CSV table of N, CA and C in Angstrom, one decimal:
chain,number,residue,atom,x,y,z
A,17,UNK,N,12.5,53.0,85.3
A,17,UNK,CA,12.1,52.8,83.9
A,17,UNK,C,12.7,54.0,83.1
A,18,UNK,N,13.3,53.8,82.0
A,18,UNK,CA,13.8,54.9,81.2
A,18,UNK,C,12.7,55.6,80.4
A,19,UNK,N,12.9,56.8,80.2
A,19,UNK,CA,11.9,57.6,79.5
A,19,UNK,C,11.6,57.0,78.1
A,20,UNK,N,12.6,56.4,77.5
A,20,UNK,CA,12.5,55.9,76.1
A,20,UNK,C,11.7,54.5,76.2
A,21,UNK,N,11.5,54.0,77.3
A,21,UNK,CA,10.7,52.7,77.4
A,21,UNK,C,9.2,53.0,77.3
A,22,UNK,N,8.8,54.2,77.4
A,22,UNK,CA,7.4,54.5,77.3
A,22,UNK,C,7.0,54.6,75.8
A,23,UNK,N,5.9,54.0,75.4
A,23,UNK,CA,5.4,53.9,74.0
A,23,UNK,C,4.0,54.3,73.9
A,24,UNK,N,3.5,54.7,72.8
A,24,UNK,CA,2.1,55.0,72.5
A,24,UNK,C,1.5,56.0,73.4
A,25,UNK,N,0.3,55.6,73.8
A,25,UNK,CA,-0.5,56.5,74.7
A,25,UNK,C,0.2,56.7,76.1
A,26,UNK,N,0.9,55.7,76.5
A,26,UNK,CA,1.7,55.8,77.8
A,26,UNK,C,2.7,56.9,77.6
A,27,UNK,N,3.4,56.9,76.5
A,27,UNK,CA,4.4,58.0,76.3
A,27,UNK,C,3.8,59.3,76.2
A,28,UNK,N,2.6,59.4,75.6
A,28,UNK,CA,1.9,60.7,75.5
A,28,UNK,C,1.5,61.2,76.9
A,29,UNK,N,1.0,60.3,77.7
A,29,UNK,CA,0.6,60.6,79.1
A,29,UNK,C,1.8,61.1,79.8
A,30,UNK,N,2.9,60.4,79.7
A,30,UNK,CA,4.1,60.8,80.4
A,30,UNK,C,4.6,62.2,79.9
A,31,UNK,N,4.6,62.5,78.7
A,31,UNK,CA,5.0,63.7,78.1
A,31,UNK,C,4.1,64.9,78.7
A,32,UNK,N,2.8,64.7,78.7
A,32,UNK,CA,1.9,65.7,79.2
A,32,UNK,C,2.2,65.9,80.7
A,33,UNK,N,2.4,64.9,81.4
A,33,UNK,CA,2.6,65.0,82.8
A,33,UNK,C,3.9,65.6,83.2
A,34,UNK,N,5.0,65.4,82.5
A,34,UNK,CA,6.3,65.9,82.9
A,34,UNK,C,6.5,67.3,82.3
A,35,UNK,N,5.7,67.7,81.4
A,35,UNK,CA,5.9,69.0,80.7
A,35,UNK,C,6.0,70.2,81.8
A,36,UNK,N,5.0,70.2,82.7
A,36,UNK,CA,5.0,71.3,83.7
A,36,UNK,C,6.2,71.3,84.5
A,37,UNK,N,6.6,70.2,85.2
A,37,UNK,CA,7.8,70.3,86.0
A,37,UNK,C,9.1,70.5,85.2
A,38,UNK,N,9.2,70.0,84.0
A,38,UNK,CA,10.4,70.3,83.1
A,38,UNK,C,10.4,71.8,82.8
A,39,UNK,N,9.3,72.3,82.5
A,39,UNK,CA,9.2,73.8,82.1
A,39,UNK,C,9.6,74.6,83.3
A,40,UNK,N,9.2,74.3,84.5
A,40,UNK,CA,9.5,75.0,85.7
A,40,UNK,C,11.1,74.9,85.9
A,41,UNK,N,11.6,73.7,85.7
A,41,UNK,CA,13.1,73.6,85.9
A,41,UNK,C,13.8,74.4,84.9
A,42,UNK,N,13.5,74.3,83.6
A,42,UNK,CA,14.2,75.0,82.6
A,42,UNK,C,13.9,76.5,82.5
A,43,UNK,N,12.9,77.0,83.2
A,43,UNK,CA,12.6,78.4,83.3
A,43,UNK,C,13.6,79.1,84.2
A,44,UNK,N,14.3,78.3,85.0
A,44,UNK,CA,15.3,78.8,85.9
A,44,UNK,C,16.6,79.1,85.2
A,45,UNK,N,17.0,80.4,85.1
A,45,UNK,CA,18.2,80.8,84.4
A,45,UNK,C,19.4,80.1,84.9
A,46,UNK,N,19.5,79.9,86.2
A,46,UNK,CA,20.7,79.2,86.8
A,46,UNK,C,20.8,77.8,86.2
A,47,UNK,N,19.7,77.1,86.0
A,47,UNK,CA,19.7,75.7,85.4
A,47,UNK,C,20.1,75.8,84.0
A,48,UNK,N,19.5,76.7,83.2
A,48,UNK,CA,19.9,76.9,81.8
A,48,UNK,C,21.4,77.2,81.6
A,49,UNK,N,21.9,78.0,82.5
A,49,UNK,CA,23.3,78.4,82.4
A,49,UNK,C,24.2,77.1,82.8
A,50,UNK,N,23.7,76.4,83.8
A,50,UNK,CA,24.5,75.2,84.2
A,50,UNK,C,24.4,74.1,83.1
A,51,UNK,N,23.3,74.0,82.4
A,51,UNK,CA,23.1,73.1,81.4
A,51,UNK,C,24.2,73.3,80.3
A,52,UNK,N,24.4,74.6,80.0
A,52,UNK,CA,25.4,75.0,78.9
A,52,UNK,C,26.8,74.8,79.4
A,53,UNK,N,27.1,75.0,80.7
A,53,UNK,CA,28.5,75.1,81.0
A,53,UNK,C,29.1,74.1,82.0
A,54,UNK,N,28.2,73.3,82.7
A,54,UNK,CA,28.7,72.4,83.7
A,54,UNK,C,28.6,71.0,83.3
A,55,UNK,N,29.5,70.2,83.9
A,55,UNK,CA,29.4,68.7,83.7
A,55,UNK,C,28.1,68.2,84.1
A,56,UNK,N,27.7,67.1,83.6
A,56,UNK,CA,26.3,66.5,83.9
A,56,UNK,C,26.1,66.3,85.4
A,57,UNK,N,27.0,65.8,86.1
A,57,UNK,CA,26.7,65.6,87.6
A,57,UNK,C,26.6,66.9,88.3
A,58,UNK,N,27.3,67.9,87.9
A,58,UNK,CA,27.1,69.2,88.5
A,58,UNK,C,25.8,69.8,88.2
A,59,UNK,N,25.3,69.6,86.9
A,59,UNK,CA,24.0,70.0,86.5
A,59,UNK,C,22.9,69.4,87.4
A,60,UNK,N,23.1,68.1,87.6
A,60,UNK,CA,22.1,67.3,88.4
A,60,UNK,C,22.1,68.0,89.8
A,61,UNK,N,23.2,68.3,90.4
A,61,UNK,CA,23.3,68.9,91.7
A,61,UNK,C,22.5,70.2,91.7
A,62,UNK,N,22.7,71.0,90.7
A,62,UNK,CA,22.1,72.3,90.6
A,62,UNK,C,20.6,72.2,90.5
A,63,UNK,N,20.1,71.2,89.6
A,63,UNK,CA,18.7,71.0,89.4
A,63,UNK,C,18.0,70.5,90.7
A,64,UNK,N,18.6,69.5,91.3
A,64,UNK,CA,18.0,68.9,92.5
A,64,UNK,C,18.0,69.9,93.7
A,65,UNK,N,19.0,70.6,93.9
A,65,UNK,CA,19.0,71.6,95.0
A,65,UNK,C,18.0,72.7,94.8
A,66,UNK,N,17.7,73.1,93.5
A,66,UNK,CA,16.8,74.2,93.3
A,66,UNK,C,15.4,73.7,93.0
A,67,UNK,N,15.2,72.5,92.6
A,67,UNK,CA,13.9,72.0,92.1
A,67,UNK,C,13.6,70.6,92.6
A,68,UNK,N,13.8,70.3,93.8
A,68,UNK,CA,13.7,69.0,94.4
A,68,UNK,C,12.3,68.4,94.1
A,69,UNK,N,11.2,69.2,94.4
A,69,UNK,CA,9.9,68.8,94.2
A,69,UNK,C,9.6,68.3,92.8
A,70,UNK,N,10.1,69.1,91.8
A,70,UNK,CA,9.8,68.8,90.4
A,70,UNK,C,10.6,67.6,90.0
A,71,UNK,N,11.8,67.4,90.5
A,71,UNK,CA,12.6,66.2,90.2
A,71,UNK,C,11.9,65.0,90.7
A,72,UNK,N,11.5,65.1,92.0
A,72,UNK,CA,10.8,63.9,92.6
A,72,UNK,C,9.5,63.6,91.8
A,73,UNK,N,8.8,64.6,91.3
A,73,UNK,CA,7.6,64.4,90.6
A,73,UNK,C,7.9,63.7,89.2
A,74,UNK,N,9.0,64.1,88.6
A,74,UNK,CA,9.4,63.4,87.3
A,74,UNK,C,9.8,62.0,87.5
A,75,UNK,N,10.7,61.8,88.5
A,75,UNK,CA,11.2,60.5,88.8
A,75,UNK,C,10.1,59.5,89.2
A,76,UNK,N,9.1,60.0,90.0
A,76,UNK,CA,8.0,59.2,90.4
A,76,UNK,C,7.2,58.8,89.2
A,77,UNK,N,6.9,59.7,88.3
A,77,UNK,CA,6.1,59.4,87.1
A,77,UNK,C,6.8,58.3,86.2
A,78,UNK,N,8.2,58.4,86.2
A,78,UNK,CA,8.9,57.5,85.4
A,78,UNK,C,8.9,56.1,86.0
A,79,UNK,N,8.6,56.0,87.3
A,79,UNK,CA,8.5,54.7,88.0
A,79,UNK,C,7.0,54.3,88.3
A,80,UNK,N,6.1,55.1,87.7
A,80,UNK,CA,4.7,54.7,87.9
A,80,UNK,C,4.2,54.8,89.3
A,81,UNK,N,4.7,55.8,90.0
A,81,UNK,CA,4.3,56.0,91.4
A,81,UNK,C,3.9,57.5,91.7
A,82,UNK,N,3.3,57.7,92.8
A,82,UNK,CA,3.0,59.1,93.2
A,82,UNK,C,4.4,59.6,93.8
A,83,UNK,N,4.5,60.9,94.0
A,83,UNK,CA,5.7,61.5,94.5
A,83,UNK,C,6.0,61.0,95.9
A,84,UNK,N,4.9,60.8,96.7
A,84,UNK,CA,5.0,60.3,98.1
A,84,UNK,C,5.5,58.9,98.1
A,85,UNK,N,4.9,58.0,97.2
A,85,UNK,CA,5.3,56.6,97.1
A,85,UNK,C,6.8,56.5,96.7
A,86,UNK,N,7.2,57.4,95.8
A,86,UNK,CA,8.6,57.3,95.3
A,86,UNK,C,9.5,57.7,96.4
A,87,UNK,N,9.2,58.8,97.1
A,87,UNK,CA,10.1,59.3,98.2
A,87,UNK,C,10.2,58.2,99.3
A,88,UNK,N,9.2,57.4,99.5
A,88,UNK,CA,9.2,56.4,100.6
A,88,UNK,C,10.0,55.1,100.1
A,89,UNK,N,10.0,54.9,98.8
A,89,UNK,CA,10.6,53.7,98.2
A,89,UNK,C,12.1,53.8,97.7
A,90,UNK,N,12.5,55.0,97.4
A,90,UNK,CA,13.8,55.2,96.7
A,90,UNK,C,14.9,55.1,97.7
A,91,UNK,N,16.0,54.5,97.3
A,91,UNK,CA,17.2,54.4,98.1
A,91,UNK,C,18.3,55.2,97.4
A,92,UNK,N,19.3,55.5,98.1
A,92,UNK,CA,20.4,56.3,97.5
A,92,UNK,C,21.0,55.6,96.2
A,93,UNK,N,21.4,54.3,96.4
A,93,UNK,CA,21.9,53.6,95.2
A,93,UNK,C,20.9,53.6,94.0
A,94,UNK,N,19.6,53.4,94.3
A,94,UNK,CA,18.6,53.4,93.3
A,94,UNK,C,18.4,54.7,92.6
A,95,UNK,N,18.5,55.8,93.4
A,95,UNK,CA,18.4,57.1,92.9
A,95,UNK,C,19.6,57.5,92.0
A,96,UNK,N,20.8,57.1,92.5
A,96,UNK,CA,22.0,57.4,91.7
A,96,UNK,C,21.9,56.7,90.3
A,97,UNK,N,21.5,55.4,90.3
A,97,UNK,CA,21.3,54.6,89.1
A,97,UNK,C,20.3,55.3,88.2
A,98,UNK,N,19.2,55.7,88.7
A,98,UNK,CA,18.1,56.3,87.9
A,98,UNK,C,18.6,57.6,87.3
A,99,UNK,N,19.2,58.4,88.1
A,99,UNK,CA,19.7,59.7,87.7
A,99,UNK,C,20.7,59.6,86.6
A,100,UNK,N,21.6,58.6,86.7
A,100,UNK,CA,22.7,58.4,85.7
A,100,UNK,C,22.0,57.9,84.4
A,101,UNK,N,21.0,57.0,84.5
A,101,UNK,CA,20.3,56.6,83.3
A,101,UNK,C,19.6,57.8,82.6
A,102,UNK,N,19.0,58.7,83.4
A,102,UNK,CA,18.3,59.8,82.8
A,102,UNK,C,19.3,60.7,82.1
A,103,UNK,N,20.4,61.1,82.8
A,103,UNK,CA,21.3,62.1,82.2
A,103,UNK,C,22.1,61.5,81.0
A,104,UNK,N,22.2,60.2,80.9
A,104,UNK,CA,22.9,59.5,79.7
A,104,UNK,C,21.9,59.1,78.6
A,105,UNK,N,20.6,59.4,78.8
A,105,UNK,CA,19.6,59.0,77.8
A,105,UNK,C,19.7,60.0,76.6
A,106,UNK,N,20.1,59.6,75.5
A,106,UNK,CA,20.3,60.6,74.3
A,106,UNK,C,19.0,61.2,73.9
A,107,UNK,N,17.9,60.5,73.9
A,107,UNK,CA,16.6,61.1,73.5
A,107,UNK,C,16.2,62.1,74.5
A,108,UNK,N,16.4,61.8,75.8
A,108,UNK,CA,16.0,62.8,76.8
A,108,UNK,C,16.9,64.0,76.7
A,109,UNK,N,18.2,63.9,76.4
A,109,UNK,CA,19.1,65.0,76.3
A,109,UNK,C,18.6,65.9,75.1
A,110,UNK,N,18.1,65.3,74.1
A,110,UNK,CA,17.6,66.1,72.9
A,110,UNK,C,16.4,66.9,73.3
A,111,UNK,N,15.5,66.2,74.1
A,111,UNK,CA,14.3,66.9,74.5
A,111,UNK,C,14.6,68.0,75.5
A,112,UNK,N,15.6,67.8,76.4
A,112,UNK,CA,15.9,68.9,77.3
A,112,UNK,C,16.6,70.0,76.6
A,113,UNK,N,17.4,69.7,75.6
A,113,UNK,CA,18.1,70.8,74.9
A,113,UNK,C,17.0,71.7,74.2
A,114,UNK,N,16.0,71.0,73.6
A,114,UNK,CA,15.0,71.8,72.9
A,114,UNK,C,14.2,72.6,74.0
A,115,UNK,N,13.9,72.0,75.1
A,115,UNK,CA,13.2,72.7,76.2
A,115,UNK,C,13.9,73.9,76.7
A,116,UNK,N,15.2,73.7,76.9
A,116,UNK,CA,16.1,74.8,77.3
A,116,UNK,C,16.1,76.0,76.3
A,117,UNK,N,16.1,75.6,75.1
A,117,UNK,CA,16.1,76.7,74.0
A,117,UNK,C,14.8,77.4,74.0
A,118,UNK,N,13.7,76.7,74.2
A,118,UNK,CA,12.4,77.3,74.1
A,118,UNK,C,12.1,78.2,75.3
A,119,UNK,N,12.7,77.9,76.5
A,119,UNK,CA,12.4,78.7,77.7
A,119,UNK,C,13.3,79.9,77.8
A,120,UNK,N,14.3,80.0,77.0
A,120,UNK,CA,15.2,81.2,77.0
A,120,UNK,C,14.4,82.4,76.4
A,121,UNK,N,14.4,83.5,77.1
A,121,UNK,CA,13.7,84.6,76.6
A,121,UNK,C,14.5,85.3,75.5
A,122,UNK,N,13.8,85.6,74.4
A,122,UNK,CA,14.4,86.3,73.3
A,122,UNK,C,13.9,87.7,73.3
A,123,UNK,N,13.0,88.1,74.1
A,123,UNK,CA,12.4,89.4,74.0
A,123,UNK,C,13.4,90.4,74.8
A,124,UNK,N,13.5,91.6,74.3
A,124,UNK,CA,14.3,92.6,74.9
A,124,UNK,C,13.6,93.5,75.9
A,125,UNK,N,12.3,93.4,76.0
A,125,UNK,CA,11.6,94.2,76.9
A,125,UNK,C,10.2,93.7,77.1
A,126,UNK,N,9.3,94.5,77.7
A,126,UNK,CA,8.0,94.1,77.9
A,126,UNK,C,7.2,94.2,76.6
A,127,UNK,N,6.2,93.3,76.5
A,127,UNK,CA,5.3,93.4,75.3
A,127,UNK,C,4.6,94.7,75.2
A,128,UNK,N,4.4,95.2,74.0
A,128,UNK,CA,3.6,96.5,73.9
A,128,UNK,C,2.2,96.2,73.6
A,129,UNK,N,1.4,97.1,74.0
A,129,UNK,CA,-0.1,97.0,73.7
A,129,UNK,C,-0.4,97.5,72.3
A,130,UNK,N,-1.2,96.7,71.6
A,130,UNK,CA,-1.7,97.2,70.3
A,130,UNK,C,-2.7,98.3,70.5
A,131,UNK,N,-2.5,99.3,69.7
A,131,UNK,CA,-3.5,100.4,69.8
A,131,UNK,C,-4.0,100.7,68.4
A,132,UNK,N,-5.2,101.2,68.4
A,132,UNK,CA,-5.8,101.7,67.1
A,132,UNK,C,-6.2,103.1,67.2
A,133,UNK,N,-6.1,103.8,66.2
A,133,UNK,CA,-6.5,105.2,66.2
A,133,UNK,C,-7.8,105.3,65.4
A,134,UNK,N,-8.8,106.0,66.0
A,134,UNK,CA,-10.1,106.1,65.3
A,134,UNK,C,-9.9,107.3,64.3
A,135,UNK,N,-10.5,107.0,63.1
A,135,UNK,CA,-10.5,108.0,62.1
A,135,UNK,C,-11.5,109.1,62.4
A,136,UNK,N,-11.1,110.3,62.3
A,136,UNK,CA,-12.0,111.5,62.6
A,136,UNK,C,-12.4,112.1,61.2
A,137,UNK,N,-13.3,113.0,61.3
A,137,UNK,CA,-13.7,113.6,60.0
A,137,UNK,C,-12.6,114.5,59.4
A,138,UNK,N,-11.7,114.9,60.3
A,138,UNK,CA,-10.5,115.7,59.8
A,138,UNK,C,-9.6,114.8,59.0
A,139,UNK,N,-9.5,113.5,59.3
A,139,UNK,CA,-8.6,112.6,58.6
A,139,UNK,C,-9.0,112.2,57.2
A,140,UNK,N,-10.3,112.4,56.9
A,140,UNK,CA,-10.8,112.0,55.6
A,140,UNK,C,-10.4,112.9,54.5
């Protein structure tokens, strides 16, 4: 099933459920770099090699199965077809681009602690 086939509450459930594995995948700098510079199939290789559990979780949700059910049911031709559908889905590409942009760190260092100075009688 394509991600764009989900509508209404079913789409919201899917979004909530795939957010965590997608965030984990795109928190990986190697994946973000590959997304920017590699052909789609090379990107798929990078993602699957580094994040197989998250990919299986996402694919299973798209097929209405648990990860274990999906692993037991999927065939190589079926997996290739589904992966190609996913990487060619324009709406999913837009979502992934926004996710990649959000997970990039823009901070240049560690956050600093807010401090307050108590006023003393000498400060008055």
